[in-house]
């Protein structure tokens, strides 16, 4: 049955001209273009941890690739190839077909070729490795932020966390919020547009304050964030009051938006790049020399979150 599933996947996977040998051998053979660096990222999604168990297979497939493409976006990389490791309780061809519907639809949007992987029996778990390409000296790393830089985020924050909070409370889940949880949009075009403009970048997966804290530690800077400047969707504003909404936006995670820094003098270039990519961006604060991430309300009052974000191994 394992080889039947592999054949099923191989028959549906698209290829690219730089794939010398794809699915079906012990390993893939790929030909990176001259003058580029290879960017590699990997994420694992487990049922009940990274998505509700009843999530549709197509949505699981989409999200499994999207969260990895988001890492490439944060580096300013152009996606190229991926591998897929799929653990299933049973050799369920119907599940695999649905999973591929979502996975390959997103892959086609970004010209990503599935070039190999593994299938095995076990609890439902998906591990994807993505490979991208970036020009030397153009990758946006976490250690490039500087004191005085502006802090920006793309899109809106808190929708995915809002859907998860509704799901955990066993209430009705807003369809718009649930779509953001199930099918995040990797900001690849924005990441490419910010090359040479942003000084540092990270994708918001574990919560804005937690992820921005990674940038601050890597760069040796601090951050001052206006929590009321965080962009919110109409759906989130209609569903949550101001204080719960602040917490969802600041700490919720799973948005897979980009948080990046850029010199204050580059504001026009940031907005032009965002316009080119078709993604809204919002300035939410500035980097300073104090260390750590501080948050204020628009009135200037200190605001503290109960936790900066998701903790993978918390009790």
PDB file of C-alpha atoms in Angstrom:
ATOM      1  CA  UNK A   1       0.000   0.000   0.000  1.00  0.00           C
ATOM      2  CA  UNK A   2       2.873   2.395   0.718  1.00  0.00           C
ATOM      3  CA  UNK A   3       4.094   2.209  -2.871  1.00  0.00           C
ATOM      4  CA  UNK A   4       0.544   2.708  -4.135  1.00  0.00           C
ATOM      5  CA  UNK A   5       0.359   5.942  -2.148  1.00  0.00           C
ATOM      6  CA  UNK A   6       3.758   7.065  -3.455  1.00  0.00           C
ATOM      7  CA  UNK A   7       2.648   6.352  -7.004  1.00  0.00           C
ATOM      8  CA  UNK A   8      -0.545   8.296  -6.352  1.00  0.00           C
ATOM      9  CA  UNK A   9       1.485  11.283  -5.195  1.00  0.00           C
ATOM     10  CA  UNK A  10       4.028  11.014  -8.030  1.00  0.00           C
ATOM     11  CA  UNK A  11       1.300  10.910 -10.676  1.00  0.00           C
ATOM     12  CA  UNK A  12      -0.131  14.224  -9.486  1.00  0.00           C
ATOM     13  CA  UNK A  13       3.055  16.130  -8.680  1.00  0.00           C
ATOM     14  CA  UNK A  14       4.231  18.721 -11.204  1.00  0.00           C
ATOM     15  CA  UNK A  15       7.887  19.201 -12.094  1.00  0.00           C
ATOM     16  CA  UNK A  16      10.239  21.987 -13.208  1.00  0.00           C
ATOM     17  CA  UNK A  17      13.063  22.225 -15.674  1.00  0.00           C
ATOM     18  CA  UNK A  18      15.652  22.300 -12.886  1.00  0.00           C
ATOM     19  CA  UNK A  19      14.489  18.921 -11.496  1.00  0.00           C
ATOM     20  CA  UNK A  20      16.932  16.427 -12.993  1.00  0.00           C
ATOM     21  CA  UNK A  21      15.398  13.479 -11.108  1.00  0.00           C
ATOM     22  CA  UNK A  22      12.259  13.694  -8.979  1.00  0.00           C
ATOM     23  CA  UNK A  23      10.024  11.261  -7.104  1.00  0.00           C
ATOM     24  CA  UNK A  24      10.812   7.549  -7.426  1.00  0.00           C
ATOM     25  CA  UNK A  25      14.497   7.096  -6.602  1.00  0.00           C
ATOM     26  CA  UNK A  26      16.494   7.102  -3.360  1.00  0.00           C
ATOM     27  CA  UNK A  27      16.962  10.863  -3.644  1.00  0.00           C
ATOM     28  CA  UNK A  28      16.168  13.752  -5.951  1.00  0.00           C
ATOM     29  CA  UNK A  29      18.669  15.462  -8.254  1.00  0.00           C
ATOM     30  CA  UNK A  30      18.208  19.227  -8.499  1.00  0.00           C
ATOM     31  CA  UNK A  31      20.088  21.910 -10.430  1.00  0.00           C
ATOM     32  CA  UNK A  32      20.219  25.280  -8.618  1.00  0.00           C
ATOM     33  CA  UNK A  33      20.822  28.219 -10.972  1.00  0.00           C
ATOM     34  CA  UNK A  34      24.296  29.735 -10.961  1.00  0.00           C
ATOM     35  CA  UNK A  35      24.751  32.759  -8.730  1.00  0.00           C
ATOM     36  CA  UNK A  36      22.123  31.795  -6.138  1.00  0.00           C
ATOM     37  CA  UNK A  37      22.175  30.482  -2.593  1.00  0.00           C
ATOM     38  CA  UNK A  38      20.027  27.532  -1.554  1.00  0.00           C
ATOM     39  CA  UNK A  39      17.585  28.343   1.279  1.00  0.00           C
ATOM     40  CA  UNK A  40      16.166  25.343   3.187  1.00  0.00           C
ATOM     41  CA  UNK A  41      13.394  25.298   5.800  1.00  0.00           C
ATOM     42  CA  UNK A  42      11.349  22.541   7.447  1.00  0.00           C
ATOM     43  CA  UNK A  43       8.237  22.442   9.621  1.00  0.00           C
ATOM     44  CA  UNK A  44       6.159  19.630  11.097  1.00  0.00           C
ATOM     45  CA  UNK A  45       2.391  19.750  11.668  1.00  0.00           C
ATOM     46  CA  UNK A  46       0.761  17.296  14.081  1.00  0.00           C
ATOM     47  CA  UNK A  47      -2.956  16.587  14.405  1.00  0.00           C
ATOM     48  CA  UNK A  48      -4.446  18.197  17.508  1.00  0.00           C
ATOM     49  CA  UNK A  49      -1.414  20.442  17.968  1.00  0.00           C
ATOM     50  CA  UNK A  50      -1.091  22.438  14.742  1.00  0.00           C
ATOM     51  CA  UNK A  51      -4.577  21.882  13.359  1.00  0.00           C
ATOM     52  CA  UNK A  52      -7.902  20.623  14.800  1.00  0.00           C
ATOM     53  CA  UNK A  53      -8.381  16.888  14.170  1.00  0.00           C
ATOM     54  CA  UNK A  54     -11.508  17.462  12.061  1.00  0.00           C
ATOM     55  CA  UNK A  55      -9.702  19.805   9.634  1.00  0.00           C
ATOM     56  CA  UNK A  56     -10.413  18.951   5.995  1.00  0.00           C
ATOM     57  CA  UNK A  57      -7.566  17.047   4.282  1.00  0.00           C
ATOM     58  CA  UNK A  58      -7.231  19.736   1.582  1.00  0.00           C
ATOM     59  CA  UNK A  59      -6.778  22.398   4.276  1.00  0.00           C
ATOM     60  CA  UNK A  60      -4.143  20.291   6.043  1.00  0.00           C
ATOM     61  CA  UNK A  61      -2.293  19.930   2.753  1.00  0.00           C
ATOM     62  CA  UNK A  62      -2.446  23.651   2.039  1.00  0.00           C
ATOM     63  CA  UNK A  63      -1.288  24.641   5.522  1.00  0.00           C
ATOM     64  CA  UNK A  64       1.547  22.103   5.591  1.00  0.00           C
ATOM     65  CA  UNK A  65       3.118  23.785   2.575  1.00  0.00           C
ATOM     66  CA  UNK A  66       2.074  27.343   3.456  1.00  0.00           C
ATOM     67  CA  UNK A  67       3.864  27.456   6.814  1.00  0.00           C
ATOM     68  CA  UNK A  68       7.076  26.380   5.122  1.00  0.00           C
ATOM     69  CA  UNK A  69       6.752  28.824   2.240  1.00  0.00           C
ATOM     70  CA  UNK A  70       6.280  31.506   4.891  1.00  0.00           C
ATOM     71  CA  UNK A  71       9.783  30.750   6.199  1.00  0.00           C
ATOM     72  CA  UNK A  72      11.169  31.232   2.696  1.00  0.00           C
ATOM     73  CA  UNK A  73       9.230  34.492   2.404  1.00  0.00           C
ATOM     74  CA  UNK A  74      10.830  35.762   5.613  1.00  0.00           C
ATOM     75  CA  UNK A  75      14.253  35.160   4.045  1.00  0.00           C
ATOM     76  CA  UNK A  76      13.327  36.871   0.775  1.00  0.00           C
ATOM     77  CA  UNK A  77      13.741  33.583  -1.093  1.00  0.00           C
ATOM     78  CA  UNK A  78      12.011  32.376  -4.251  1.00  0.00           C
ATOM     79  CA  UNK A  79      10.446  28.917  -3.669  1.00  0.00           C
ATOM     80  CA  UNK A  80      11.604  26.097  -5.937  1.00  0.00           C
ATOM     81  CA  UNK A  81      11.247  22.535  -4.586  1.00  0.00           C
ATOM     82  CA  UNK A  82       9.873  20.631  -1.612  1.00  0.00           C
ATOM     83  CA  UNK A  83       9.783  17.177  -0.052  1.00  0.00           C
ATOM     84  CA  UNK A  84       6.922  15.655   1.930  1.00  0.00           C
ATOM     85  CA  UNK A  85       6.932  13.168   4.808  1.00  0.00           C
ATOM     86  CA  UNK A  86       3.434  11.919   5.572  1.00  0.00           C
ATOM     87  CA  UNK A  87       2.545   9.782   8.590  1.00  0.00           C
ATOM     88  CA  UNK A  88      -0.946   8.247   8.394  1.00  0.00           C
ATOM     89  CA  UNK A  89      -2.869   5.913  10.721  1.00  0.00           C
ATOM     90  CA  UNK A  90      -3.980   3.957   7.634  1.00  0.00           C
ATOM     91  CA  UNK A  91      -3.218   3.859   3.909  1.00  0.00           C
ATOM     92  CA  UNK A  92      -6.175   6.130   3.195  1.00  0.00           C
ATOM     93  CA  UNK A  93      -6.188   7.002  -0.506  1.00  0.00           C
ATOM     94  CA  UNK A  94      -9.188   9.315  -0.079  1.00  0.00           C
ATOM     95  CA  UNK A  95      -7.354  11.348   2.547  1.00  0.00           C
ATOM     96  CA  UNK A  96      -4.215  11.516   0.389  1.00  0.00           C
ATOM     97  CA  UNK A  97      -6.192  12.716  -2.626  1.00  0.00           C
ATOM     98  CA  UNK A  98      -7.825  15.450  -0.561  1.00  0.00           C
ATOM     99  CA  UNK A  99      -4.517  16.400   1.032  1.00  0.00           C
ATOM    100  CA  UNK A 100      -2.906  16.713  -2.409  1.00  0.00           C
ATOM    101  CA  UNK A 101      -5.770  18.907  -3.614  1.00  0.00           C
ATOM    102  CA  UNK A 102      -4.735  21.590  -1.145  1.00  0.00           C
ATOM    103  CA  UNK A 103      -0.990  20.961  -1.128  1.00  0.00           C
ATOM    104  CA  UNK A 104      -0.554  20.962  -4.906  1.00  0.00           C
ATOM    105  CA  UNK A 105      -2.911  23.911  -5.441  1.00  0.00           C
ATOM    106  CA  UNK A 106      -0.609  26.098  -3.329  1.00  0.00           C
ATOM    107  CA  UNK A 107       2.494  24.532  -4.894  1.00  0.00           C
ATOM    108  CA  UNK A 108       1.199  25.490  -8.339  1.00  0.00           C
ATOM    109  CA  UNK A 109       0.692  29.098  -7.231  1.00  0.00           C
ATOM    110  CA  UNK A 110       4.382  29.345  -6.368  1.00  0.00           C
ATOM    111  CA  UNK A 111       5.857  27.025  -9.027  1.00  0.00           C
ATOM    112  CA  UNK A 112       7.053  24.573  -6.382  1.00  0.00           C
ATOM    113  CA  UNK A 113       7.921  21.035  -7.479  1.00  0.00           C
ATOM    114  CA  UNK A 114       7.365  18.128  -5.084  1.00  0.00           C
ATOM    115  CA  UNK A 115      10.518  16.062  -5.619  1.00  0.00           C
ATOM    116  CA  UNK A 116      10.445  13.331  -2.963  1.00  0.00           C
ATOM    117  CA  UNK A 117       9.663  12.346   0.600  1.00  0.00           C
ATOM    118  CA  UNK A 118       8.306   9.430   2.598  1.00  0.00           C
ATOM    119  CA  UNK A 119       5.061   7.798   3.704  1.00  0.00           C
ATOM    120  CA  UNK A 120       4.746   5.763   6.873  1.00  0.00           C
ATOM    121  CA  UNK A 121       2.180   4.432   9.323  1.00  0.00           C
ATOM    122  CA  UNK A 122       1.641   6.340  12.551  1.00  0.00           C
ATOM    123  CA  UNK A 123      -0.317   9.227  14.085  1.00  0.00           C
ATOM    124  CA  UNK A 124      -1.365  11.858  11.554  1.00  0.00           C
ATOM    125  CA  UNK A 125       1.679  14.068  11.077  1.00  0.00           C
ATOM    126  CA  UNK A 126       3.038  16.045   8.145  1.00  0.00           C
ATOM    127  CA  UNK A 127       6.626  17.206   7.700  1.00  0.00           C
ATOM    128  CA  UNK A 128       7.580  19.361   4.721  1.00  0.00           C
ATOM    129  CA  UNK A 129      11.003  20.600   3.684  1.00  0.00           C
ATOM    130  CA  UNK A 130      11.100  23.492   1.238  1.00  0.00           C
ATOM    131  CA  UNK A 131      14.007  24.697  -0.858  1.00  0.00           C
ATOM    132  CA  UNK A 132      14.261  28.213  -2.205  1.00  0.00           C
ATOM    133  CA  UNK A 133      16.748  30.435  -3.962  1.00  0.00           C
ATOM    134  CA  UNK A 134      18.094  33.846  -3.039  1.00  0.00           C
ATOM    135  CA  UNK A 135      20.807  36.074  -4.422  1.00  0.00           C
ATOM    136  CA  UNK A 136      24.043  36.302  -2.370  1.00  0.00           C
ATOM    137  CA  UNK A 137      23.882  39.073   0.187  1.00  0.00           C
ATOM    138  CA  UNK A 138      20.118  39.541  -0.228  1.00  0.00           C
ATOM    139  CA  UNK A 139      18.690  37.152   2.387  1.00  0.00           C
ATOM    140  CA  UNK A 140      16.792  38.883   5.198  1.00  0.00           C
ATOM    141  CA  UNK A 141      18.160  37.430   8.431  1.00  0.00           C
ATOM    142  CA  UNK A 142      17.138  38.004  12.040  1.00  0.00           C
ATOM    143  CA  UNK A 143      20.426  39.634  13.034  1.00  0.00           C
ATOM    144  CA  UNK A 144      20.274  42.694  10.758  1.00  0.00           C
ATOM    145  CA  UNK A 145      17.939  44.941  12.789  1.00  0.00           C
ATOM    146  CA  UNK A 146      19.387  48.233  14.040  1.00  0.00           C
ATOM    147  CA  UNK A 147      18.444  50.763  16.713  1.00  0.00           C
ATOM    148  CA  UNK A 148      16.143  53.388  15.192  1.00  0.00           C
ATOM    149  CA  UNK A 149      14.636  51.058  12.596  1.00  0.00           C
ATOM    150  CA  UNK A 150      10.869  51.057  12.173  1.00  0.00           C
ATOM    151  CA  UNK A 151       8.959  47.822  12.896  1.00  0.00           C
ATOM    152  CA  UNK A 152       6.349  46.709  10.377  1.00  0.00           C
ATOM    153  CA  UNK A 153       3.898  43.839   9.944  1.00  0.00           C
ATOM    154  CA  UNK A 154       2.046  42.647   6.881  1.00  0.00           C
ATOM    155  CA  UNK A 155      -1.673  41.930   6.560  1.00  0.00           C
ATOM    156  CA  UNK A 156      -3.631  41.603   9.791  1.00  0.00           C
ATOM    157  CA  UNK A 157      -2.933  39.794  13.055  1.00  0.00           C
ATOM    158  CA  UNK A 158      -5.021  37.643  15.379  1.00  0.00           C
ATOM    159  CA  UNK A 159      -7.456  35.992  12.975  1.00  0.00           C
ATOM    160  CA  UNK A 160      -6.049  32.472  13.239  1.00  0.00           C
ATOM    161  CA  UNK A 161      -5.727  32.708  17.014  1.00  0.00           C
ATOM    162  CA  UNK A 162      -9.291  34.024  17.185  1.00  0.00           C
ATOM    163  CA  UNK A 163     -10.583  31.014  15.272  1.00  0.00           C
ATOM    164  CA  UNK A 164      -8.636  28.674  17.539  1.00  0.00           C
ATOM    165  CA  UNK A 165     -10.031  30.379  20.645  1.00  0.00           C
ATOM    166  CA  UNK A 166     -13.569  29.988  19.317  1.00  0.00           C
ATOM    167  CA  UNK A 167     -12.930  26.331  18.474  1.00  0.00           C
ATOM    168  CA  UNK A 168     -11.519  25.621  21.940  1.00  0.00           C
ATOM    169  CA  UNK A 169     -14.604  27.171  23.554  1.00  0.00           C
ATOM    170  CA  UNK A 170     -16.844  24.812  21.523  1.00  0.00           C
ATOM    171  CA  UNK A 171     -18.752  27.770  20.131  1.00  0.00           C
ATOM    172  CA  UNK A 172     -19.450  28.870  16.588  1.00  0.00           C
ATOM    173  CA  UNK A 173     -16.303  29.678  14.632  1.00  0.00           C
ATOM    174  CA  UNK A 174     -16.386  32.679  12.308  1.00  0.00           C
ATOM    175  CA  UNK A 175     -15.834  31.448   8.745  1.00  0.00           C
ATOM    176  CA  UNK A 176     -13.418  34.255   7.850  1.00  0.00           C
ATOM    177  CA  UNK A 177     -11.286  33.628  10.932  1.00  0.00           C
ATOM    178  CA  UNK A 178     -11.327  29.856  10.384  1.00  0.00           C
ATOM    179  CA  UNK A 179     -10.136  30.336   6.794  1.00  0.00           C
ATOM    180  CA  UNK A 180      -7.124  32.250   8.108  1.00  0.00           C
ATOM    181  CA  UNK A 181      -6.343  29.374  10.477  1.00  0.00           C
ATOM    182  CA  UNK A 182      -6.767  26.641   7.882  1.00  0.00           C
ATOM    183  CA  UNK A 183      -5.294  28.377   4.832  1.00  0.00           C
ATOM    184  CA  UNK A 184      -2.677  30.997   5.724  1.00  0.00           C
ATOM    185  CA  UNK A 185      -1.227  33.059   2.884  1.00  0.00           C
ATOM    186  CA  UNK A 186       2.572  32.895   2.634  1.00  0.00           C
ATOM    187  CA  UNK A 187       3.827  36.409   1.830  1.00  0.00           C
ATOM    188  CA  UNK A 188       6.379  35.308  -0.769  1.00  0.00           C
ATOM    189  CA  UNK A 189       5.899  38.284  -3.095  1.00  0.00           C
ATOM    190  CA  UNK A 190       6.332  40.725  -0.209  1.00  0.00           C
ATOM    191  CA  UNK A 191       9.467  38.969   0.982  1.00  0.00           C
ATOM    192  CA  UNK A 192      10.953  39.267  -2.490  1.00  0.00           C
ATOM    193  CA  UNK A 193       9.970  42.945  -2.705  1.00  0.00           C
ATOM    194  CA  UNK A 194      11.632  43.741   0.640  1.00  0.00           C
ATOM    195  CA  UNK A 195      15.078  42.476  -0.369  1.00  0.00           C
ATOM    196  CA  UNK A 196      17.580  45.285   0.031  1.00  0.00           C
ATOM    197  CA  UNK A 197      15.045  47.347   2.003  1.00  0.00           C
ATOM    198  CA  UNK A 198      14.249  45.439   5.204  1.00  0.00           C
ATOM    199  CA  UNK A 199      17.079  45.077   7.703  1.00  0.00           C
ATOM    200  CA  UNK A 200      15.626  41.958   9.360  1.00  0.00           C
ATOM    201  CA  UNK A 201      12.550  39.778   8.969  1.00  0.00           C
ATOM    202  CA  UNK A 202      10.684  36.890  10.587  1.00  0.00           C
ATOM    203  CA  UNK A 203       7.316  35.271   9.970  1.00  0.00           C
ATOM    204  CA  UNK A 204       4.704  35.416  12.717  1.00  0.00           C
ATOM    205  CA  UNK A 205       4.098  31.781  13.624  1.00  0.00           C
ATOM    206  CA  UNK A 206       4.335  31.642  17.432  1.00  0.00           C
ATOM    207  CA  UNK A 207       2.985  35.128  18.212  1.00  0.00           C
ATOM    208  CA  UNK A 208       4.151  38.626  17.292  1.00  0.00           C
ATOM    209  CA  UNK A 209       5.844  39.426  20.602  1.00  0.00           C
ATOM    210  CA  UNK A 210       7.600  36.059  20.772  1.00  0.00           C
ATOM    211  CA  UNK A 211       8.803  36.195  17.177  1.00  0.00           C
ATOM    212  CA  UNK A 212       9.860  39.849  17.363  1.00  0.00           C
ATOM    213  CA  UNK A 213      11.769  38.884  20.505  1.00  0.00           C
ATOM    214  CA  UNK A 214      13.821  36.424  18.417  1.00  0.00           C
ATOM    215  CA  UNK A 215      14.828  39.288  16.118  1.00  0.00           C
ATOM    216  CA  UNK A 216      15.729  41.506  19.066  1.00  0.00           C
ATOM    217  CA  UNK A 217      17.936  38.849  20.650  1.00  0.00           C
ATOM    218  CA  UNK A 218      19.680  38.015  17.377  1.00  0.00           C
ATOM    219  CA  UNK A 219      20.304  41.697  16.605  1.00  0.00           C
ATOM    220  CA  UNK A 220      21.088  42.908  20.117  1.00  0.00           C
ATOM    221  CA  UNK A 221      18.321  45.526  20.123  1.00  0.00           C
ATOM    222  CA  UNK A 222      15.034  46.203  21.884  1.00  0.00           C
ATOM    223  CA  UNK A 223      11.576  46.982  20.532  1.00  0.00           C
ATOM    224  CA  UNK A 224       8.800  49.364  21.510  1.00  0.00           C
ATOM    225  CA  UNK A 225       5.445  48.298  20.041  1.00  0.00           C
ATOM    226  CA  UNK A 226       2.146  50.199  19.979  1.00  0.00           C
ATOM    227  CA  UNK A 227      -0.295  47.362  20.650  1.00  0.00           C
ATOM    228  CA  UNK A 228      -3.195  49.469  19.381  1.00  0.00           C
ATOM    229  CA  UNK A 229      -1.455  49.957  16.030  1.00  0.00           C
ATOM    230  CA  UNK A 230      -1.564  46.222  15.304  1.00  0.00           C
ATOM    231  CA  UNK A 231      -3.722  45.731  12.194  1.00  0.00           C
ATOM    232  CA  UNK A 232      -6.989  43.836  12.724  1.00  0.00           C
ATOM    233  CA  UNK A 233      -9.454  42.453  10.216  1.00  0.00           C
ATOM    234  CA  UNK A 234     -13.099  43.485  10.233  1.00  0.00           C
ATOM    235  CA  UNK A 235     -14.001  39.922  11.241  1.00  0.00           C
ATOM    236  CA  UNK A 236     -11.740  40.023  14.309  1.00  0.00           C
ATOM    237  CA  UNK A 237     -13.042  43.444  15.382  1.00  0.00           C
ATOM    238  CA  UNK A 238     -16.625  42.243  15.039  1.00  0.00           C
ATOM    239  CA  UNK A 239     -15.999  39.091  17.063  1.00  0.00           C
ATOM    240  CA  UNK A 240     -13.719  40.114  19.966  1.00  0.00           C
ATOM    241  CA  UNK A 241     -13.680  43.078  22.341  1.00  0.00           C
ATOM    242  CA  UNK A 242     -10.602  45.296  22.485  1.00  0.00           C
ATOM    243  CA  UNK A 243      -8.623  43.606  25.273  1.00  0.00           C
ATOM    244  CA  UNK A 244      -9.082  39.990  24.112  1.00  0.00           C
ATOM    245  CA  UNK A 245      -8.328  41.216  20.587  1.00  0.00           C
ATOM    246  CA  UNK A 246      -5.068  42.837  21.728  1.00  0.00           C
ATOM    247  CA  UNK A 247      -3.961  39.556  23.273  1.00  0.00           C
ATOM    248  CA  UNK A 248      -4.860  37.545  20.168  1.00  0.00           C
ATOM    249  CA  UNK A 249      -3.005  39.958  17.912  1.00  0.00           C
ATOM    250  CA  UNK A 250       0.077  40.311  20.075  1.00  0.00           C
ATOM    251  CA  UNK A 251       0.558  36.702  21.150  1.00  0.00           C
ATOM    252  CA  UNK A 252      -1.746  34.396  19.199  1.00  0.00           C
ATOM    253  CA  UNK A 253       0.446  33.218  16.351  1.00  0.00           C
ATOM    254  CA  UNK A 254      -0.480  31.117  13.322  1.00  0.00           C
ATOM    255  CA  UNK A 255      -0.972  34.236  11.159  1.00  0.00           C
ATOM    256  CA  UNK A 256       2.169  33.665   9.057  1.00  0.00           C
ATOM    257  CA  UNK A 257       2.413  37.353   8.316  1.00  0.00           C
ATOM    258  CA  UNK A 258       5.833  38.992   8.037  1.00  0.00           C
ATOM    259  CA  UNK A 259       7.255  41.151  10.813  1.00  0.00           C
ATOM    260  CA  UNK A 260      10.231  43.143   9.599  1.00  0.00           C
ATOM    261  CA  UNK A 261      12.390  46.128  10.423  1.00  0.00           C
ATOM    262  CA  UNK A 262      13.600  48.833   8.073  1.00  0.00           C
ATOM    263  CA  UNK A 263      15.419  52.153   8.448  1.00  0.00           C
ATOM    264  CA  UNK A 264      13.064  55.066   9.063  1.00  0.00           C
ATOM    265  CA  UNK A 265      14.357  56.681   5.865  1.00  0.00           C
ATOM    266  CA  UNK A 266      13.146  53.632   3.889  1.00  0.00           C
ATOM    267  CA  UNK A 267       9.455  54.147   4.660  1.00  0.00           C
ATOM    268  CA  UNK A 268       8.587  55.147   1.080  1.00  0.00           C
ATOM    269  CA  UNK A 269      10.494  52.146  -0.278  1.00  0.00           C
ATOM    270  CA  UNK A 270       8.669  49.802   2.131  1.00  0.00           C
ATOM    271  CA  UNK A 271       5.286  51.116   1.041  1.00  0.00           C
ATOM    272  CA  UNK A 272       6.251  50.891  -2.634  1.00  0.00           C
ATOM    273  CA  UNK A 273       7.407  47.288  -2.187  1.00  0.00           C
ATOM    274  CA  UNK A 274       4.191  46.396  -0.374  1.00  0.00           C
ATOM    275  CA  UNK A 275       2.139  47.982  -3.143  1.00  0.00           C
ATOM    276  CA  UNK A 276       4.102  46.008  -5.724  1.00  0.00           C
ATOM    277  CA  UNK A 277       3.395  42.790  -3.795  1.00  0.00           C
ATOM    278  CA  UNK A 278      -0.272  43.650  -3.284  1.00  0.00           C
ATOM    279  CA  UNK A 279      -0.036  43.327   0.512  1.00  0.00           C
ATOM    280  CA  UNK A 280      -0.907  45.948   3.113  1.00  0.00           C
ATOM    281  CA  UNK A 281       1.782  46.756   5.690  1.00  0.00           C
ATOM    282  CA  UNK A 282       1.510  48.666   8.963  1.00  0.00           C
ATOM    283  CA  UNK A 283       4.178  50.414  11.010  1.00  0.00           C
ATOM    284  CA  UNK A 284       3.751  49.242  14.626  1.00  0.00           C
ATOM    285  CA  UNK A 285       6.793  50.562  16.493  1.00  0.00           C
ATOM    286  CA  UNK A 286      10.498  51.227  16.544  1.00  0.00           C
ATOM    287  CA  UNK A 287      13.659  49.452  17.655  1.00  0.00           C
ATOM    288  CA  UNK A 288      15.663  50.866  20.555  1.00  0.00           C
ATOM    289  CA  UNK A 289      18.684  49.997  22.668  1.00  0.00           C
ATOM    290  CA  UNK A 290      16.936  48.875  25.857  1.00  0.00           C
ATOM    291  CA  UNK A 291      16.654  45.179  25.043  1.00  0.00           C
ATOM    292  CA  UNK A 292      13.526  43.046  25.034  1.00  0.00           C
ATOM    293  CA  UNK A 293      10.095  43.888  23.643  1.00  0.00           C
ATOM    294  CA  UNK A 294       8.002  46.553  25.391  1.00  0.00           C
ATOM    295  CA  UNK A 295       4.356  47.256  24.545  1.00  0.00           C
ATOM    296  CA  UNK A 296       2.288  50.382  25.033  1.00  0.00           C
ATOM    297  CA  UNK A 297      -1.292  51.342  24.271  1.00  0.00           C
ATOM    298  CA  UNK A 298      -2.019  54.236  21.933  1.00  0.00           C
ATOM    299  CA  UNK A 299      -2.535  56.374  25.062  1.00  0.00           C
ATOM    300  CA  UNK A 300       1.036  55.625  26.161  1.00  0.00           C
ATOM    301  CA  UNK A 301       0.126  53.258  29.025  1.00  0.00           C
ATOM    302  CA  UNK A 302       2.180  50.132  29.652  1.00  0.00           C
ATOM    303  CA  UNK A 303       0.489  46.971  28.405  1.00  0.00           C
ATOM    304  CA  UNK A 304       1.600  43.459  29.297  1.00  0.00           C
ATOM    305  CA  UNK A 305       0.559  40.187  27.737  1.00  0.00           C
ATOM    306  CA  UNK A 306       0.216  37.092  29.953  1.00  0.00           C
ATOM    307  CA  UNK A 307       2.649  35.309  27.611  1.00  0.00           C
ATOM    308  CA  UNK A 308       4.586  36.480  24.522  1.00  0.00           C
ATOM    309  CA  UNK A 309       3.328  33.605  22.403  1.00  0.00           C
ATOM    310  CA  UNK A 310       3.085  29.873  21.806  1.00  0.00           C
ATOM    311  CA  UNK A 311       5.475  27.654  23.764  1.00  0.00           C
ATOM    312  CA  UNK A 312       5.968  24.303  22.046  1.00  0.00           C
ATOM    313  CA  UNK A 313       7.010  22.331  25.133  1.00  0.00           C
ATOM    314  CA  UNK A 314       5.055  24.120  27.839  1.00  0.00           C
ATOM    315  CA  UNK A 315       3.422  21.886  30.441  1.00  0.00           C
TER     316      UNK A 315
END
